[in-house]
Short mmCIF file of C-alpha atoms in Angstrom, two decimals:
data_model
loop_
_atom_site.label_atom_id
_atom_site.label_comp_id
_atom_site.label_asym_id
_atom_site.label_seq_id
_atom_site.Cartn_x
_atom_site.Cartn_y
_atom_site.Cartn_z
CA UNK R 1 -3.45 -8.06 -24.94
CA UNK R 2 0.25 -8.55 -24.74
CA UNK R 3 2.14 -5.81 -23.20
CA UNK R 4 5.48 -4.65 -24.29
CA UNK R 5 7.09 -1.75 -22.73
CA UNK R 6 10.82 -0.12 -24.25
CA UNK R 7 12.56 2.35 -22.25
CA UNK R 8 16.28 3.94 -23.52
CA UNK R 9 18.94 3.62 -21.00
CA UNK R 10 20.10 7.42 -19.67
CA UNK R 11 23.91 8.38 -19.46
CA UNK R 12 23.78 9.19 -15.91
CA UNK R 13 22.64 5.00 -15.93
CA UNK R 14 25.58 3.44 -17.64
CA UNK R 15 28.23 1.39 -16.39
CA UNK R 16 24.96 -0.47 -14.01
CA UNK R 17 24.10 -4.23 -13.37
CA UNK R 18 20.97 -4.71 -15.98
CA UNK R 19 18.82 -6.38 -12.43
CA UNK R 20 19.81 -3.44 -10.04
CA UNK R 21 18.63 -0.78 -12.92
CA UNK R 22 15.74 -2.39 -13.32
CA UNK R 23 14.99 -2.49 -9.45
CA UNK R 24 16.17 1.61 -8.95
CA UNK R 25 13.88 3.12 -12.47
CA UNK R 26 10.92 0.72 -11.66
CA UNK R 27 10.66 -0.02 -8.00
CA UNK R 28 7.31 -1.13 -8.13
CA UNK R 29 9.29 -4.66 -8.16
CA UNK R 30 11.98 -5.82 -6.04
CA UNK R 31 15.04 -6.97 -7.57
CA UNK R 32 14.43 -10.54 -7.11
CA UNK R 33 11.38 -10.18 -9.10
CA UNK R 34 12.98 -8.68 -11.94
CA UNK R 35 15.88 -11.72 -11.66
CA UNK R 36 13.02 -13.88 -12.47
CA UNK R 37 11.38 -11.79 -15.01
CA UNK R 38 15.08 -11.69 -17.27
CA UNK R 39 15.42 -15.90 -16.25
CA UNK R 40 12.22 -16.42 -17.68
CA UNK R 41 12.83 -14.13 -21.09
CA UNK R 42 10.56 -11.25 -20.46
CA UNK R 43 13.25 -8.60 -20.70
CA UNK R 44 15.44 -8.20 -23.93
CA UNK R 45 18.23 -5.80 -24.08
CA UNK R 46 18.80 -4.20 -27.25
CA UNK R 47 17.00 -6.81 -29.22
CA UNK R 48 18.93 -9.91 -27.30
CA UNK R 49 17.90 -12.15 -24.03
CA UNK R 50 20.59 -10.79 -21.37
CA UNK R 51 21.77 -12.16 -17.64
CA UNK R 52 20.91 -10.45 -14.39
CA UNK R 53 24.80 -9.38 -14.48
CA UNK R 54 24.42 -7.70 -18.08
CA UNK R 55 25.99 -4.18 -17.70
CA UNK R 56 24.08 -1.41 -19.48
CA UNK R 57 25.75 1.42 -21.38
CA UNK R 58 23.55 4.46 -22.42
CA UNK R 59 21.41 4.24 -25.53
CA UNK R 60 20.72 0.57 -24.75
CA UNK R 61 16.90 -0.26 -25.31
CA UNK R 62 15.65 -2.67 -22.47
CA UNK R 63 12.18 -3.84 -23.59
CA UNK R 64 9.88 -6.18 -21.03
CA UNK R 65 7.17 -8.23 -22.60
CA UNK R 66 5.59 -9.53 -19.59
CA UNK R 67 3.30 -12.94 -19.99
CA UNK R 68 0.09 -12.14 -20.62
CA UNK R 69 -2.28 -12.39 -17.63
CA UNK R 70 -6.22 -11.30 -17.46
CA UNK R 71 -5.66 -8.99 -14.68
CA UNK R 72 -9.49 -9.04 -12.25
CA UNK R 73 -11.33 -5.94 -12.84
CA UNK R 74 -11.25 -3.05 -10.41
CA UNK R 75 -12.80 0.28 -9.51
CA UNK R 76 -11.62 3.15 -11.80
CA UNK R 77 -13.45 6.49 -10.33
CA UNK R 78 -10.33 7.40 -8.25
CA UNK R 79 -10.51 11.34 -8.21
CA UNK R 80 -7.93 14.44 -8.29
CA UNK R 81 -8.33 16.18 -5.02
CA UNK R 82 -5.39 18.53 -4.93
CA UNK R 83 -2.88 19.08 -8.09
CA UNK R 84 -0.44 21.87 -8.46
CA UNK R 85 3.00 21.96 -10.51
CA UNK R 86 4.76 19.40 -8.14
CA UNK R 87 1.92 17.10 -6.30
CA UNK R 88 -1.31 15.32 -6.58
CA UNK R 89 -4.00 14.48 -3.64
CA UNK R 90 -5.65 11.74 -4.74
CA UNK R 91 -8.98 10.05 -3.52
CA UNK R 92 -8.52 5.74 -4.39
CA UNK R 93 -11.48 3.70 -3.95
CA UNK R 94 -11.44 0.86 -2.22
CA UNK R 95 -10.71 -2.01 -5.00
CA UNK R 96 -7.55 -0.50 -6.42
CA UNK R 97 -4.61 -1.82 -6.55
CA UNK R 98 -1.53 1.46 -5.60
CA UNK R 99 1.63 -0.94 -7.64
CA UNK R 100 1.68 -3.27 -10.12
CA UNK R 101 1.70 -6.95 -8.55
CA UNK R 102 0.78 -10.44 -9.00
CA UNK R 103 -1.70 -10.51 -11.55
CA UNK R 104 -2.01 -7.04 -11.54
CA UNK R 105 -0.54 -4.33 -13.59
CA UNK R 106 -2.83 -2.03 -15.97
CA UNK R 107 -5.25 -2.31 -13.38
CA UNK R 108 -3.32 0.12 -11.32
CA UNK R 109 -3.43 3.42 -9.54
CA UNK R 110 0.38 3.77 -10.95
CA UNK R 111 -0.38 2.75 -14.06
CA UNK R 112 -3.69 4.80 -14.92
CA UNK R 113 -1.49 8.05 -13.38
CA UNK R 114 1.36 7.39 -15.22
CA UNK R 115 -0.45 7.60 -18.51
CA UNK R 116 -1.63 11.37 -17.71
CA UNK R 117 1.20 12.45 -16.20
CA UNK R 118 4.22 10.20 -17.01
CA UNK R 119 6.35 9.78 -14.29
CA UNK R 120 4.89 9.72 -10.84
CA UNK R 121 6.31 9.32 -7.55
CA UNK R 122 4.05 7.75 -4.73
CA UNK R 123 4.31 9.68 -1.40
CA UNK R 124 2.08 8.00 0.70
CA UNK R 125 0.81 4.18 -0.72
CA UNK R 126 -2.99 2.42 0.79
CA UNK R 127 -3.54 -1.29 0.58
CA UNK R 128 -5.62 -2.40 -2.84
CA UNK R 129 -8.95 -2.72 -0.26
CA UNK R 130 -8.19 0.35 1.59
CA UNK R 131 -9.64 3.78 0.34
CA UNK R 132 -9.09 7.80 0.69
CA UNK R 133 -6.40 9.98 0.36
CA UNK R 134 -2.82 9.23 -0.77
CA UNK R 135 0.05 11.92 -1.75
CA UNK R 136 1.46 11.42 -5.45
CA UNK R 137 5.05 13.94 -6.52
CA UNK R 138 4.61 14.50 -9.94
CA UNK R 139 8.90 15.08 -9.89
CA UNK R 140 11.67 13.21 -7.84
CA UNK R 141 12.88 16.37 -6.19
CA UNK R 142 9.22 16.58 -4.52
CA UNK R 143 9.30 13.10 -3.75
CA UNK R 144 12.43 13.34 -1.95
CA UNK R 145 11.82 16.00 0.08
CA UNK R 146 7.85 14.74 1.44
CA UNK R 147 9.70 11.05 1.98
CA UNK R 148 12.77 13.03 4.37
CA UNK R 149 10.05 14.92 5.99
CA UNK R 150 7.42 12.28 6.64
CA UNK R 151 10.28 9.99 8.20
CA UNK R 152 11.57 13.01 10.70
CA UNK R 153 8.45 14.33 11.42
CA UNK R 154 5.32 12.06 10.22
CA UNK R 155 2.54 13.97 9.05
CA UNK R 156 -1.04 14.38 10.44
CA UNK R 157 -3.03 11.18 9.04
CA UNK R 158 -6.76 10.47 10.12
CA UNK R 159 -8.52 7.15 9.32
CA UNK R 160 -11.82 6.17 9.30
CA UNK R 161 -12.71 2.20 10.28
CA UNK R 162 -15.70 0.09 10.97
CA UNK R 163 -14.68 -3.00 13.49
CA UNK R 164 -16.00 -5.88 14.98
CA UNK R 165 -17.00 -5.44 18.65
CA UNK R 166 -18.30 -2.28 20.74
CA UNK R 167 -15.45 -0.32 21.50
CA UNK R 168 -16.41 2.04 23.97
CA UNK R 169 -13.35 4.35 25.08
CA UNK R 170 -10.42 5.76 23.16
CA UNK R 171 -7.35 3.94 22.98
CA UNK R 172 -4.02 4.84 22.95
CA UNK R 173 -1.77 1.97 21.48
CA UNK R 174 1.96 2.63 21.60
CA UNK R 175 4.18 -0.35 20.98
CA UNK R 176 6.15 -2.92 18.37
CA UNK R 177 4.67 -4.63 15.11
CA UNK R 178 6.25 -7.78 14.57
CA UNK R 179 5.73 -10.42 11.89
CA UNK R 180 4.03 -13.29 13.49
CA UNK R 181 6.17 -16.31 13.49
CA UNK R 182 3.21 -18.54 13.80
CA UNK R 183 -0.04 -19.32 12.28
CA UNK R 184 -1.35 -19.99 8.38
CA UNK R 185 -0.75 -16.83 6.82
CA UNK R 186 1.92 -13.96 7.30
CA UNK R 187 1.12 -11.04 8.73
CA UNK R 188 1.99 -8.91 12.08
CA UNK R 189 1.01 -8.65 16.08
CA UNK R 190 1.10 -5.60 17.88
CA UNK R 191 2.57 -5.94 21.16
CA UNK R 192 2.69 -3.31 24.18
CA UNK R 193 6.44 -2.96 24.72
CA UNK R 194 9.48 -5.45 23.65
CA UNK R 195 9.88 -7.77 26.37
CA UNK R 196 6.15 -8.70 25.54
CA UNK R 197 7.43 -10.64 22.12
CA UNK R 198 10.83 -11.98 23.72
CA UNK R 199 8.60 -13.37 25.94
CA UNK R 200 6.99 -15.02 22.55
CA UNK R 201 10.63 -16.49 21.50
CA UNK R 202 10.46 -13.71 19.00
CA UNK R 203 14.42 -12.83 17.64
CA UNK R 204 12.94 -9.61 15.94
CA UNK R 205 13.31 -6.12 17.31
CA UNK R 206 10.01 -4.96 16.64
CA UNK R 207 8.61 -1.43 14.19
CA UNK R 208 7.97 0.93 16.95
CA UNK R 209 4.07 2.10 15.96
CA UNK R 210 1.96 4.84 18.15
CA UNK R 211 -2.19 4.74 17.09
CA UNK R 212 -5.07 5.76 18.53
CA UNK R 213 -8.68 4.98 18.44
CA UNK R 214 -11.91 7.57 19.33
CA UNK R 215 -15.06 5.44 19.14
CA UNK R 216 -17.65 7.57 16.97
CA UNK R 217 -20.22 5.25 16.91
CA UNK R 218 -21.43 1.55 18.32
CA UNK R 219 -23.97 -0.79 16.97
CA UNK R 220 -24.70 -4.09 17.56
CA UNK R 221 -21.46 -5.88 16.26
CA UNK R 222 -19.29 -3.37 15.91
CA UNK R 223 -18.13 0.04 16.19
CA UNK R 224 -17.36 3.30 14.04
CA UNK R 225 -13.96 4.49 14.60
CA UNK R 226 -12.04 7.28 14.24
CA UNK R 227 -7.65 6.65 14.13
CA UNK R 228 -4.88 9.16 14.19
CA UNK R 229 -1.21 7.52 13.60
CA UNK R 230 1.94 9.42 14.13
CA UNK R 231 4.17 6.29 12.07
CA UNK R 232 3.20 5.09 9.18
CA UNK R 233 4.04 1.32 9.58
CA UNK R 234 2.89 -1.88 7.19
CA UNK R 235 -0.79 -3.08 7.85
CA UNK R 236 -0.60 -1.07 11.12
CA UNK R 237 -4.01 0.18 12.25
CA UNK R 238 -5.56 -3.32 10.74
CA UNK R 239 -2.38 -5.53 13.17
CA UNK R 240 -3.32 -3.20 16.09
CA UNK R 241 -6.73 -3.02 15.89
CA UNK R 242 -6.31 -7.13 15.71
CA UNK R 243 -4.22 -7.71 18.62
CA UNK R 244 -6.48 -5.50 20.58
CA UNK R 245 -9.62 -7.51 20.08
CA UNK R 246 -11.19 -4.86 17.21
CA UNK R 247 -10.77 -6.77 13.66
CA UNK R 248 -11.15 -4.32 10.95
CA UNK R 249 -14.67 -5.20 9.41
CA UNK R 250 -14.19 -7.00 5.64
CA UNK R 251 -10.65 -7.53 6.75
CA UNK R 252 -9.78 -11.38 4.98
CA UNK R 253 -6.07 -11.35 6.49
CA UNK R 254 -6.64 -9.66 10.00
CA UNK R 255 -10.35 -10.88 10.83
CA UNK R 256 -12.09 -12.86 12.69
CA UNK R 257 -10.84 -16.23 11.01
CA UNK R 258 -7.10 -16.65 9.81
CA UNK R 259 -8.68 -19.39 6.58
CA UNK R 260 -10.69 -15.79 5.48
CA UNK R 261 -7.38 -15.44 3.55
CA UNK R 262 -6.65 -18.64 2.13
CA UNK R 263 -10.12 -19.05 1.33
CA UNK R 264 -10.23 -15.72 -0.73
CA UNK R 265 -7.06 -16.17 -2.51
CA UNK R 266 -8.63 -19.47 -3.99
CA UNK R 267 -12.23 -17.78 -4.31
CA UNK R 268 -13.54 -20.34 -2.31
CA UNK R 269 -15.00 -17.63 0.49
CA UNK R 270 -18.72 -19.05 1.47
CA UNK R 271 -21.68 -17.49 2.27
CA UNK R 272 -20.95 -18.15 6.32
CA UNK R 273 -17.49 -15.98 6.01
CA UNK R 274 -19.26 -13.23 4.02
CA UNK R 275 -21.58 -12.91 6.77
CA UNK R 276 -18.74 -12.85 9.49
CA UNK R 277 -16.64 -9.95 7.36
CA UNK R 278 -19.55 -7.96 7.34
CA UNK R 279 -18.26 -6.16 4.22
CA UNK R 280 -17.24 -6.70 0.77
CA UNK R 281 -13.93 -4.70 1.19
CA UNK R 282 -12.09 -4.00 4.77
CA UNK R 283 -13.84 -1.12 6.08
CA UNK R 284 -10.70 1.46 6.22
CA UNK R 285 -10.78 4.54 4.96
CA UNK R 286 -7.69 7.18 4.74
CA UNK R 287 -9.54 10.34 5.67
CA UNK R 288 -7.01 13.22 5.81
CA UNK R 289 -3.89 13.82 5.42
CA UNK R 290 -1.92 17.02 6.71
CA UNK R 291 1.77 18.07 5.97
CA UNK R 292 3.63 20.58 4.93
CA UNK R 293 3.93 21.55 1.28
CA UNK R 294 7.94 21.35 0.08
CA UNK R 295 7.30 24.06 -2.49
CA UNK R 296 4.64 26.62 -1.15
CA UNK R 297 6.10 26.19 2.63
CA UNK R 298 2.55 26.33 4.25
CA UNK R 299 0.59 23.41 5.88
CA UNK R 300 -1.79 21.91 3.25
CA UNK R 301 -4.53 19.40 4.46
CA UNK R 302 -6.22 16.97 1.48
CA UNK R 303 -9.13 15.14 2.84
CA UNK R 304 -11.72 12.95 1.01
CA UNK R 305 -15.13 12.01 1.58
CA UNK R 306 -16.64 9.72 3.85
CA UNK R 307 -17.46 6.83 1.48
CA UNK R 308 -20.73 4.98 1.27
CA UNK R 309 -19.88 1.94 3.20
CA UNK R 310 -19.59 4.28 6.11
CA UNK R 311 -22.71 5.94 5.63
CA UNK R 312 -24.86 3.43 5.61
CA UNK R 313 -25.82 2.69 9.53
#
C-alpha cells in the first residue's frame, strides 16, 4: 500500500530550511536521511518537487510519499501500563521496532501510538529485540522536562538478561563505551577507565557508563541476570556484558560470533548459529523503571512482567 502523509507548515515554522524542518517535526530521521528522501522525489512541497534549501512559509503543505516497501511482520500485543493526562508506561515486546527505519515504518511502536494518541514523545527508547517498559509524553512540555531530568539525575532502571556463561558474583562495571574501530560490524567495547582504549590507538574520548550485574540464576550455559544502570548509554548493558565475557543470549551483533550479524541481515543464519544464540530474540528485558513524575511531583515506578523467555528454565 503506498503511503502518503501531508502535514501544514505552522507559523511559529516559517522562514526554515525545508531539510532542517523536516529533521526538528519528525526526528525519527536524521537530516541526512530526509536530504535523500527530497533527492530522490519523495517529498513535494505544496504540490511541487523542492531542494533541501527550499524555505518554508506557513500554510505550505509538505507531503512525503515514501517508496513502497513490504515492511517484515512484527509483534503487536504491546500493552498500556501506566496512562494519565501527560504520560504513557508502556510494555513492548520483544520484535518491535520503537522508530521508523530501514524497511520499517507502520510496523512501529511510534507509529501504532501515534494513531491513538497523535503526537507522542518517546522518553525512554529499547532496541526492536529488546522488551519491557519504556516512558512515552503524550505533550512536548512533559517530554522536556523527563529528558532534563533523566540527563541530571538518571532514573532508577532494572533489566532482566539471560547470558552465555555462569556468572557467579555481582559485578560492578564503571567505565567508557567506545565504538570499536575494528572488526566486521560496528558496534562498541566497554573498557575499565580511558587510558585502557588509548592504549588501543583509540582517538575517541569514550561515553562514561556505570552497570551492574546480580546473578539470579546459573544453568549449564548461562546465567539469569539481574542489571541496574545509572546512564542510559547506546547498546550499553549488551557492549558491557560483551567485553566482560557474558554475551547477551540471542544477541546477533554482540554474541558469541561477530558473522551472527551479517548472516542475519542476509537471512542466511543456519541451524549451527541458532543453536549458539540460544534464543530467537536477545534475551533483555527492561523490567522497571522509576522516576519522578513532572506533573504529580511524587516518585512513580512502571514495571512489566517477566516475559516467557525468562520463565522457561
Amino acid at each position: 500500500m503506498k503511503r502518503n502523509i501531508s502535514t501544514e507548515v505552522q507559523l511559529k515554522e516559517s522562514g526554515k530550511r525545508l531539510d532542517k524542518w523536516l529533521a526538528e517535526r519528525f526526528n525519527y530521521r536524521s537530516r541526512s536521511q530526509w536530504q535523500q528522501s527530497i533527492k530522490i522525489g519523495e517529498i513535494s512541497l505544496n504540490a511541487r518537487s523542492p531542494k533541501s534549501s527550499t524555505t518554508i512559509y506557513s500554510g505550505d503543505i509538505v507531503k512525503f510519499s515514501p517508496q513502497e516497501v513490504l515492511e517484515p511482520e512484527v509483534s503487536t500485543d504491546y500493552e498500556i501500563l501506566y496512562e494519565d493526562a501527560d504520560l504513557l508506561g508502556i510494555d513492548k515486546p520483544g520484535n518491535l521496532p520503537c522508530h521508523p527505519s530501514g524497511r520499517f515504518f507502520e510496523n512501529t511502536l511510534w507509529f501504532f501510538l501515534q494513531k491513538k494518541y497523535g503526537k507522542i514523545h518517546f522518553v525512554s527508547r529499547l532496541d526492536r529485540e529488546t522488551s519491557g517498559v519504556m516512558l512515552v509524553a503524550k505533550n512536548p512540555k512533559t517530554a522536556s522536562i523527563l529528558n532534563k531530568q533523566f540527563k541530571e539525575k538518571h532514573p532508577e532502571k532494572e533489566y532482566l538478561v539471560l547470558v552465555h556463561g555462569k556468572m557467579s558474583n555481582p559485578i560492578h562495571a564503571e567505565g567508557y563505551l567506545i565504538d570499536n574501530p575494528d572488526g566486521l560490524v560496528r558496534k562498541k567495547r566497554f573498557f575499565v577507565n580511558s587510558k585502557d582504549f588509548e592504549k588501543n590507538n583509540s582517538p575517541q574520548k569514550g561515553e562514561y557508563c556505570c552497570t551492574d550485574f546480580f546473578p539470579e540464576k546459573t544453568f549449564a550455559d548461562f546465567s539469569l541476570v539481574r542489571v541496574l544502570i545509572s546512564t542510559g548509554r547506546l547498546h550499553q548493558i549488551r557492549a558491557t556484558a560483551c567485553s566482560l565475557g557474558y554475551p547477551v543470549g540471542g544477541d546477533k551483533l554482540y554474541g558469541l560470533d561477530e558473522m551472527f550479524f551479517l548472516r542475519f541481515i542476509e537471512g542466511k543464519l543456519t541451524d549451527s548459529d541458532r543453536k549458539l544464540l540460544l534464543f530467537e530474540r536477545q534475551a533483555l528485558h527492561s523490567r522497571k523503571i522509576t522516576f519522578n513524575h513532572p506533573s504529580l511531583n511524587e516518585t512513580i515506578t512502571v514495571s512489566a512482567p517477566i516475559p516467557k523467555l525468562f520463565m522457561t528454565f
